[in-house]
Short mmCIF file of C-alpha atoms and ligand atoms in Angstrom, two decimals:
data_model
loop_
_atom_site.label_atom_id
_atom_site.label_comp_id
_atom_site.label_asym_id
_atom_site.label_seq_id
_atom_site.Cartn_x
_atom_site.Cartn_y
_atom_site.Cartn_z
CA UNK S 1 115.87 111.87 119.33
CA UNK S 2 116.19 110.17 122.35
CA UNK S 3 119.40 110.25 124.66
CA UNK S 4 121.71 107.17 124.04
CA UNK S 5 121.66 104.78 127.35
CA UNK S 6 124.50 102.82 126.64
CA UNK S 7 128.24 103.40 126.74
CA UNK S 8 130.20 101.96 123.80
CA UNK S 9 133.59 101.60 123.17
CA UNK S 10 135.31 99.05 120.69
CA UNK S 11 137.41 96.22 120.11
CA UNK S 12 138.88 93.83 118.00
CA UNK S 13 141.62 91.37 117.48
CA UNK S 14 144.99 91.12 115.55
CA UNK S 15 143.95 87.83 114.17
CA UNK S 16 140.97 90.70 112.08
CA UNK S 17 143.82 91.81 110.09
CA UNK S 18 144.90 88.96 108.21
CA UNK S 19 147.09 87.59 105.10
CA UNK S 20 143.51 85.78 103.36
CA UNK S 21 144.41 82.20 103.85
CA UNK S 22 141.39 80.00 103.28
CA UNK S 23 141.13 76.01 102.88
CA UNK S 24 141.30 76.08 99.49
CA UNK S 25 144.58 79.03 98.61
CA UNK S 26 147.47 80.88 100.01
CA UNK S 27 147.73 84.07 102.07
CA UNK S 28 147.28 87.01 99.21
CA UNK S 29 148.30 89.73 101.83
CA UNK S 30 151.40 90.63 103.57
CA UNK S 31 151.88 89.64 107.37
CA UNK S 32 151.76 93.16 109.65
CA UNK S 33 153.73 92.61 112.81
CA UNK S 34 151.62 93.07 116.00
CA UNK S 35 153.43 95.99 116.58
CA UNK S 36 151.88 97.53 113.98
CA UNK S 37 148.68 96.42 114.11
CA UNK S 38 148.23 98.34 117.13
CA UNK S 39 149.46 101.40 115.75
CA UNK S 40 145.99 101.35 113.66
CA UNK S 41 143.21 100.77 115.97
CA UNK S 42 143.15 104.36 117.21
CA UNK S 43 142.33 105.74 113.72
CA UNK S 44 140.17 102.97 112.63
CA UNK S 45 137.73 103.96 115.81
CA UNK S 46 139.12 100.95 118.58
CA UNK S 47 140.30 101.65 122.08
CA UNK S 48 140.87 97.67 122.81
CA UNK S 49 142.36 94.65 121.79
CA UNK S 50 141.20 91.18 122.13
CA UNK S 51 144.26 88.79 122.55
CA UNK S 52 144.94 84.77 121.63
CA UNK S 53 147.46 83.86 124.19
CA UNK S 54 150.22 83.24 121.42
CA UNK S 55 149.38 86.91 120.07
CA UNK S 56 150.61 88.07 122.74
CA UNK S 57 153.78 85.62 122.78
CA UNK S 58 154.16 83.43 119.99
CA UNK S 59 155.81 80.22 120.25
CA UNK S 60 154.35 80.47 123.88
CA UNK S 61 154.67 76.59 124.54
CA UNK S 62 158.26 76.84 123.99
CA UNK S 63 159.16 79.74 126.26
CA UNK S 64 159.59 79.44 130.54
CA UNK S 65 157.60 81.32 132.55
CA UNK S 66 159.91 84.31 132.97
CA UNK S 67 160.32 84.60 129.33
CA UNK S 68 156.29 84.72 128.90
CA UNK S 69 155.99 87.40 131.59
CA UNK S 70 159.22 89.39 130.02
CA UNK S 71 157.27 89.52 126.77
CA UNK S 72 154.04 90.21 128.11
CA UNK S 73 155.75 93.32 129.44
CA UNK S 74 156.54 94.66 126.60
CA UNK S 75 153.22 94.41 124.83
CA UNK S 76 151.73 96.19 127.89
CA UNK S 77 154.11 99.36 127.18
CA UNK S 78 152.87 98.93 124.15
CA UNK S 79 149.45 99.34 124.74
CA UNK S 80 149.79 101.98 127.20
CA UNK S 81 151.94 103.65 124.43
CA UNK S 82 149.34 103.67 122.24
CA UNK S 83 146.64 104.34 124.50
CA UNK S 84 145.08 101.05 124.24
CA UNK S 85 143.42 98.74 126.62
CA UNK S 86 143.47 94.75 126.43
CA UNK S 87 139.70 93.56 126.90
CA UNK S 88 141.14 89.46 127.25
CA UNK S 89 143.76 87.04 126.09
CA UNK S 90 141.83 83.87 125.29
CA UNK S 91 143.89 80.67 125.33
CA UNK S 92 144.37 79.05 121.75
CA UNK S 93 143.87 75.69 122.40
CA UNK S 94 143.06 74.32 118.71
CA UNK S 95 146.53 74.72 117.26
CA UNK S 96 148.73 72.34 119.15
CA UNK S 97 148.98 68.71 118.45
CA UNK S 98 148.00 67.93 122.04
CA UNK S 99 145.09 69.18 121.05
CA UNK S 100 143.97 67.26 118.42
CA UNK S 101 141.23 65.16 120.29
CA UNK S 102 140.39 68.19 122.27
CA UNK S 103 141.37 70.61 125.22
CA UNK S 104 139.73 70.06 128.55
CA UNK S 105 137.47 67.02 127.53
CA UNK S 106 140.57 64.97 125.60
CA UNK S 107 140.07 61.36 126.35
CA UNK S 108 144.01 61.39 127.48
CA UNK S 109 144.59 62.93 130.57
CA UNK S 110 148.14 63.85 129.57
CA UNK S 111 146.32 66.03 127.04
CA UNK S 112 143.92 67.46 129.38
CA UNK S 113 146.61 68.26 131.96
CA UNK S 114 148.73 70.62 129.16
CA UNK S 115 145.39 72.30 128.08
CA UNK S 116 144.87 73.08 132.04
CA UNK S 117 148.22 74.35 132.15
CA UNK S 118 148.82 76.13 129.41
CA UNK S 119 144.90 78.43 130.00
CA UNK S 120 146.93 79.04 133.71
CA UNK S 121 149.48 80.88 131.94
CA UNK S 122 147.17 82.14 129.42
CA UNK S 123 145.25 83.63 133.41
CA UNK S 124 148.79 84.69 133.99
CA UNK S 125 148.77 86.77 130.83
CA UNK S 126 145.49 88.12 131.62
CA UNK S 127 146.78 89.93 134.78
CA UNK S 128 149.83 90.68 133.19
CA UNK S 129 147.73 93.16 130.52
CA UNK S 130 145.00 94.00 133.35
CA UNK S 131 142.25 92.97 130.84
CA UNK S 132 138.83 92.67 131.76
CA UNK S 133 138.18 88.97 131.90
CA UNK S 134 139.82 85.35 130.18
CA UNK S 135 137.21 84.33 127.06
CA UNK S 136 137.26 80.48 126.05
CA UNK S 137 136.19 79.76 122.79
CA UNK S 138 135.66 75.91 123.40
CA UNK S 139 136.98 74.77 120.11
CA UNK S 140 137.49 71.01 120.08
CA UNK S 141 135.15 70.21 122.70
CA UNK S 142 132.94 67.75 120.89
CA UNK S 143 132.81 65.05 118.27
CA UNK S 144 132.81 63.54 115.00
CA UNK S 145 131.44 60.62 115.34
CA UNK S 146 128.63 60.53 118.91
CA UNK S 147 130.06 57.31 119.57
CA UNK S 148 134.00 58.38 120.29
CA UNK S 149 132.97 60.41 123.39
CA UNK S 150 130.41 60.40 126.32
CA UNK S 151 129.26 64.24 126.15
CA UNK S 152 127.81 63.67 129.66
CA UNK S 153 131.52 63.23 131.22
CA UNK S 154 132.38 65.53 128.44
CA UNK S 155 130.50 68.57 129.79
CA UNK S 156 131.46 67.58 133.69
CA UNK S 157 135.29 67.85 132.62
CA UNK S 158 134.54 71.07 131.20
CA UNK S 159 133.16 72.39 134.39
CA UNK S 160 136.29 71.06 136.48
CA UNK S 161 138.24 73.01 133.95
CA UNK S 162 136.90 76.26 134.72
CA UNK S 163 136.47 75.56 138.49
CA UNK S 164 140.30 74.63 138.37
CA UNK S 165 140.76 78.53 136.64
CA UNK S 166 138.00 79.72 139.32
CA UNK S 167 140.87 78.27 141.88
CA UNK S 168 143.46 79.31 140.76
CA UNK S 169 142.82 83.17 139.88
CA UNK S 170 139.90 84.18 142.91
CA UNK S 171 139.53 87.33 140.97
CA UNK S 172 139.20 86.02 137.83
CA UNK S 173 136.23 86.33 135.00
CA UNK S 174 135.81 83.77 132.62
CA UNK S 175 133.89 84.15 129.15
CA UNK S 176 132.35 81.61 127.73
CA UNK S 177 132.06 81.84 123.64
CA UNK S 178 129.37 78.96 122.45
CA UNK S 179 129.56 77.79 118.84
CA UNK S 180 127.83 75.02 117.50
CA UNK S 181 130.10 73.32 114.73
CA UNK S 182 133.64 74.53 113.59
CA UNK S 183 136.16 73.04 113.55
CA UNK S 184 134.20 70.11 115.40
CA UNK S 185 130.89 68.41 113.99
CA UNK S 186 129.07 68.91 117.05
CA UNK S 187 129.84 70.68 120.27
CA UNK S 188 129.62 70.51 123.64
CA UNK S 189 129.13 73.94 124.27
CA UNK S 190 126.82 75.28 121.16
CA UNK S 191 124.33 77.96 122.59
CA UNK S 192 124.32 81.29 124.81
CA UNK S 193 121.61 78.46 127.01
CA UNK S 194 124.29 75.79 127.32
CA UNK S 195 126.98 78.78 127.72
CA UNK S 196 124.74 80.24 130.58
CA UNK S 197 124.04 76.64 132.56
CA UNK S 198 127.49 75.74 132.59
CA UNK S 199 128.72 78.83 134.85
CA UNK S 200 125.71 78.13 136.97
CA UNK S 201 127.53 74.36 137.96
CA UNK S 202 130.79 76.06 138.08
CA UNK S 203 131.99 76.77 142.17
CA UNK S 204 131.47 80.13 140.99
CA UNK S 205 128.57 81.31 138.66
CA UNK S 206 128.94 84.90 139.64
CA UNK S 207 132.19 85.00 137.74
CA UNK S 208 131.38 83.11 134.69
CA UNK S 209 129.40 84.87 131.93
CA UNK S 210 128.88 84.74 128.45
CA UNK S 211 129.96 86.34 124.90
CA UNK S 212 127.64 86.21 122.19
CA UNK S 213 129.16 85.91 118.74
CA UNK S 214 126.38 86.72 116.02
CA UNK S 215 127.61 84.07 113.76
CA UNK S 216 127.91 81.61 116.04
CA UNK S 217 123.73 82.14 116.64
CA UNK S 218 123.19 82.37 113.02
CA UNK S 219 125.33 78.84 112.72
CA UNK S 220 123.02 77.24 115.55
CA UNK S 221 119.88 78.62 113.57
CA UNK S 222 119.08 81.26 115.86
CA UNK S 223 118.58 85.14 116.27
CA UNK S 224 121.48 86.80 117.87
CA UNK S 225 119.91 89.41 119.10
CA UNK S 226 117.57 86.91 121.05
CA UNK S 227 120.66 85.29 122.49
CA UNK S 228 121.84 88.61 123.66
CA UNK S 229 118.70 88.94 124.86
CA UNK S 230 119.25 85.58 127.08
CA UNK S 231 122.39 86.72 128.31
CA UNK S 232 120.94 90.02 129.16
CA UNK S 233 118.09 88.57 131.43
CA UNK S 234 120.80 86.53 133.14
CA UNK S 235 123.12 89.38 133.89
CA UNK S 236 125.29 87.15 131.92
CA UNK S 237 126.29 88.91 128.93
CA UNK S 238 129.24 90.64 129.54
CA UNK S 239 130.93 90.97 125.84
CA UNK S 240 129.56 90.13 122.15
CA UNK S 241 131.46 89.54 118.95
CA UNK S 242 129.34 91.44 116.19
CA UNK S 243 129.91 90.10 112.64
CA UNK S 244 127.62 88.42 110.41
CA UNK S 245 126.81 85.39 108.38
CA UNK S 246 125.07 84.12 105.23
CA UNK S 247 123.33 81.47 106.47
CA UNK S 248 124.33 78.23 106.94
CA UNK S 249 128.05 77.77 105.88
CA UNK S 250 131.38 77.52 107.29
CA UNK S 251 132.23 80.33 110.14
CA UNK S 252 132.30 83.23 107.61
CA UNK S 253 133.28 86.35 109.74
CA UNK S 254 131.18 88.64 107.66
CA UNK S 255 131.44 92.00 108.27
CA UNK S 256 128.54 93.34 110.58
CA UNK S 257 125.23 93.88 108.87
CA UNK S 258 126.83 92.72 105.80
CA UNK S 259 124.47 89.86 104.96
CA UNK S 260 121.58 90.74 107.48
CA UNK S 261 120.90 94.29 108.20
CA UNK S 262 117.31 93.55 109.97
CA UNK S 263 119.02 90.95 112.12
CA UNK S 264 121.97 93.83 113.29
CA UNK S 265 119.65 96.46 113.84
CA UNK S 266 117.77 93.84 116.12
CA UNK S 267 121.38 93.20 117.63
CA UNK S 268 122.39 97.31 118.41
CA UNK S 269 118.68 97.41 119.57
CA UNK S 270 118.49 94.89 122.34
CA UNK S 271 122.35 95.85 123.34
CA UNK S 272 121.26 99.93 123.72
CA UNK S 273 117.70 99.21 125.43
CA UNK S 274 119.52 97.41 128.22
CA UNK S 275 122.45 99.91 128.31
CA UNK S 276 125.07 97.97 127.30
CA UNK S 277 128.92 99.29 128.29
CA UNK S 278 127.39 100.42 131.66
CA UNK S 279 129.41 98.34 133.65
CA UNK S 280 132.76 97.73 131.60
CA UNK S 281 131.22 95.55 128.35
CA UNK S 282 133.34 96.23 125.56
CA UNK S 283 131.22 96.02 122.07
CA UNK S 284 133.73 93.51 120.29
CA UNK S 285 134.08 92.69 116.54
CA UNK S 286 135.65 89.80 115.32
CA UNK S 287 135.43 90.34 111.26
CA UNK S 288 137.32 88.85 108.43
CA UNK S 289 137.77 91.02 105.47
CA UNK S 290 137.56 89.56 101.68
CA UNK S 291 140.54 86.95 100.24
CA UNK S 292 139.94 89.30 97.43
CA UNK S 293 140.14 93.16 99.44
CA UNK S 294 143.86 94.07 98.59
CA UNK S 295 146.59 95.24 101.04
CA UNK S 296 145.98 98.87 101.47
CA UNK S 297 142.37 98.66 101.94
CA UNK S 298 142.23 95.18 104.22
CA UNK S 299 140.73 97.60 107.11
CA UNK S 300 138.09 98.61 106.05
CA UNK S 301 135.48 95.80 107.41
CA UNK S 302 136.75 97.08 110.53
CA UNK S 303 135.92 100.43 110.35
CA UNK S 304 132.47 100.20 108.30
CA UNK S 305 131.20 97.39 111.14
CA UNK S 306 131.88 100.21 113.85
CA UNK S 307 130.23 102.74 111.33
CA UNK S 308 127.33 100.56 110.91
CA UNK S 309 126.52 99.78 114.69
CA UNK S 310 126.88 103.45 114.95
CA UNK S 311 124.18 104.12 112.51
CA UNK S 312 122.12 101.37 113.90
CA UNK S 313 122.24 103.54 117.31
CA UNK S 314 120.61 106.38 115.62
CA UNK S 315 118.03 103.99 113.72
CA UNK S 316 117.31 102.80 117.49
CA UNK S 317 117.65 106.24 119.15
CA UNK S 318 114.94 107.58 116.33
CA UNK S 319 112.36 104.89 116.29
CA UNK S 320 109.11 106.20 117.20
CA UNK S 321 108.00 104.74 120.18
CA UNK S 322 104.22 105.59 120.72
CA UNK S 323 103.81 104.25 117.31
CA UNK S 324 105.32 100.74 117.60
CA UNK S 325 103.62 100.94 121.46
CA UNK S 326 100.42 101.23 119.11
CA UNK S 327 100.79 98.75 116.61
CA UNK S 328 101.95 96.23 119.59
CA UNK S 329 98.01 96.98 121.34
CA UNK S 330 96.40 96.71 117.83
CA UNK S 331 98.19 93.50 117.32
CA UNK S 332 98.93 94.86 113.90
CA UNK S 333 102.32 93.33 113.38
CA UNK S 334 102.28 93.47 109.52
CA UNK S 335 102.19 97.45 110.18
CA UNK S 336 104.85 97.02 112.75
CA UNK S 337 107.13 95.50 109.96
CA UNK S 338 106.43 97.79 107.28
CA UNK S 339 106.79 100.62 109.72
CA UNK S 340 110.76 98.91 111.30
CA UNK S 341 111.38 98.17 107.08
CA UNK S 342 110.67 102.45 105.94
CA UNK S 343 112.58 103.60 109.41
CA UNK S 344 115.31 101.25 108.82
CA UNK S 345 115.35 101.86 104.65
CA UNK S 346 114.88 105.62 105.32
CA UNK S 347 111.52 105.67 103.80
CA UNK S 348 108.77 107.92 104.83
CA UNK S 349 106.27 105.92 106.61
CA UNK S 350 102.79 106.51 106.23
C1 XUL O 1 136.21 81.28 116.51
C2 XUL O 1 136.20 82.52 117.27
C3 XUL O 1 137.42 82.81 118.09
C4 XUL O 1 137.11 83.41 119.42
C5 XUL O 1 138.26 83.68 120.32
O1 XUL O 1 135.11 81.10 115.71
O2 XUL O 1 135.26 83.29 117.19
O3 XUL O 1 138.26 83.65 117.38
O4 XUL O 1 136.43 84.62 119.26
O5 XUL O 1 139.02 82.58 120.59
MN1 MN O 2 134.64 85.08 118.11
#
């Protein structure tokens, strides 16, 4: 079996444990206070936590600065309690009613003014937990209805969002997260290729990379693992957020492999060959479990997506090679599938 290259180590949010809300019902589960929370990543496998801004202080608009930093101080104890590192706090900038029309491309420039604002305290927070880097999930950046917006000025207000974060924090790292749709018809930001050429017209593309969420792809109708494998080639993928998706629906958080296997073995592949981890990537979930999965067993997507990347390392550390390097020169790439489809099913091949 051949050595592992990468180094992996695991993450996921609070927001992963949650009460089952969907459009259509109630919460079915009991809240767990944050506190908690964190008392169960160690045993379900996680050394870090992804934060939303308000996670990490809730009510966050209300509160002064001091108050913000008091509380952020406390959930660092926390966390070094527990043994526990923050990979980001990402600023939740769907939730408030300034919001509504978007963040940093809202026609008002009242709007656009608190959304710059409040991500500067959301960079404060980020030093405050020593996390790796700031991710922006770029939620209401788009439109409706193509003629309420000009996406051209939309996309340069964007960029003089993230240069005004580049500014203000000179050692800051900013992740973009691309989705195509949800909760916005169309966005500005949809792909890992629009993700990558916006840090290159930032003032500074060396600290603006990318995090690839595998149902984002899946939403925009692509393979994940090929736009990992963009990120990759631009030294620009610097965290992913493995889950899964059944086709074309609303943003379903599956847990990983769940609905594609092929597709997540494709995923651990193209992540190991490349030695992801190497330099500080955390491997990052971000999985719903079931409305239906009751209280004492709402964990478990969490710890069977780990266990399944896991085995997906072994079904990449195991593949033969020589063979594959074979059936590439032959051009024999029916025999190349059926050979992946036994390794991966556990079948003998021959
Ligand atoms: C939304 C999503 C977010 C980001 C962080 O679809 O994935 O939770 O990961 O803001
Ligand atoms: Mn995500």
């Amino acid at each position: 079996m051949a050595a592992i290259k990468g180094k992996y180590r695991f993450s996921f949010g609070p927001w992963n444990i949650d009460e089952g809300a969907d459009p259509f019902g109630p919460t079915v589960r009991a809240p767990i206070a944050l506190e908690k929370k964190l008392r169960l990543y160690k045993g379900l496998g996680y050394d870090g936590v992804q934060f939303h801004d308000d996670d990490v202080v809730p009510d966050i608009d209300q509160k002064s600065p001091a108050q913000v930093m008091k509380e952020a101080a406390r959930i660092k104890k926390i966390l070094d309690n527990e043994g526990l590192k923050a990979e980001f706090v990402a600023p939740r900038l769907w939730f408030s009613p300034n919001t509504i029309d978007g963040a940093y491309s809202n026609p008002d420039p009242k709007m656009r003014k608190y959304a710059i604002e409040r991500t500067k305290v959301c960079i404060d927070l980020n030093n405050a937990l020593n996390t790796s880097w700031m991710v922006v999930w770029l939620a209401r950046e788009g439109t409706y209805v193509r003629e309420s917006k000009n996406a051209r000025e939309q996309v340069l207000q964007i960029r003089d969002a993230l240069n005004a974060f580049l500014e203000y924090d000179k050692k800051l790292k900013i992740l973009i997260e691309p989705k195509p749709n949800e909760p916005v018809d169309s966005a500005i930001i949809p792909t890992i290729g629009h993700a990558v050429a916006m840090a290159y017209i930032t003032v500074d593309p060396a600290r603006v990379g990318c995090l690839v969420e595998s149902a984002h792809s899946l939403l925009a109708g692509l393979d994940p693992s090929d736009d990992m494998a963009f990120g990759l080639a631009h030294n620009k993928l610097w965290s992913v957020h493995l889950n899964d998706q059944g086709g074309l629906k609303f943003d379903q958080d599956k847990s990983f492999g769940s609905f594609n296997l092929r597709h997540a073995f494709s995923q651990v592949r193209v992540l190991e060959e490349y030695s992801y981890g190497r330099h500080g990537e955390w491997v990052g979930f971000d999985v719903k479990a079931m409305r239906t999965q009751k209280q004492s067993v709402a964990t478990k997507h969490l710890s069977s997506s780990r266990a399944r990347f896991l085995h997906l390392l072994n079904k990449v550390a195991t593949l033969d090679h020589k063979l594959e390097a074979q059936l590439r020169a032959a051009r024999d790439y029916e025999e190349l599938d059926r050979y992946i489809l036994c390794h991966l099913m556990g079948v003998k091949y021959s």
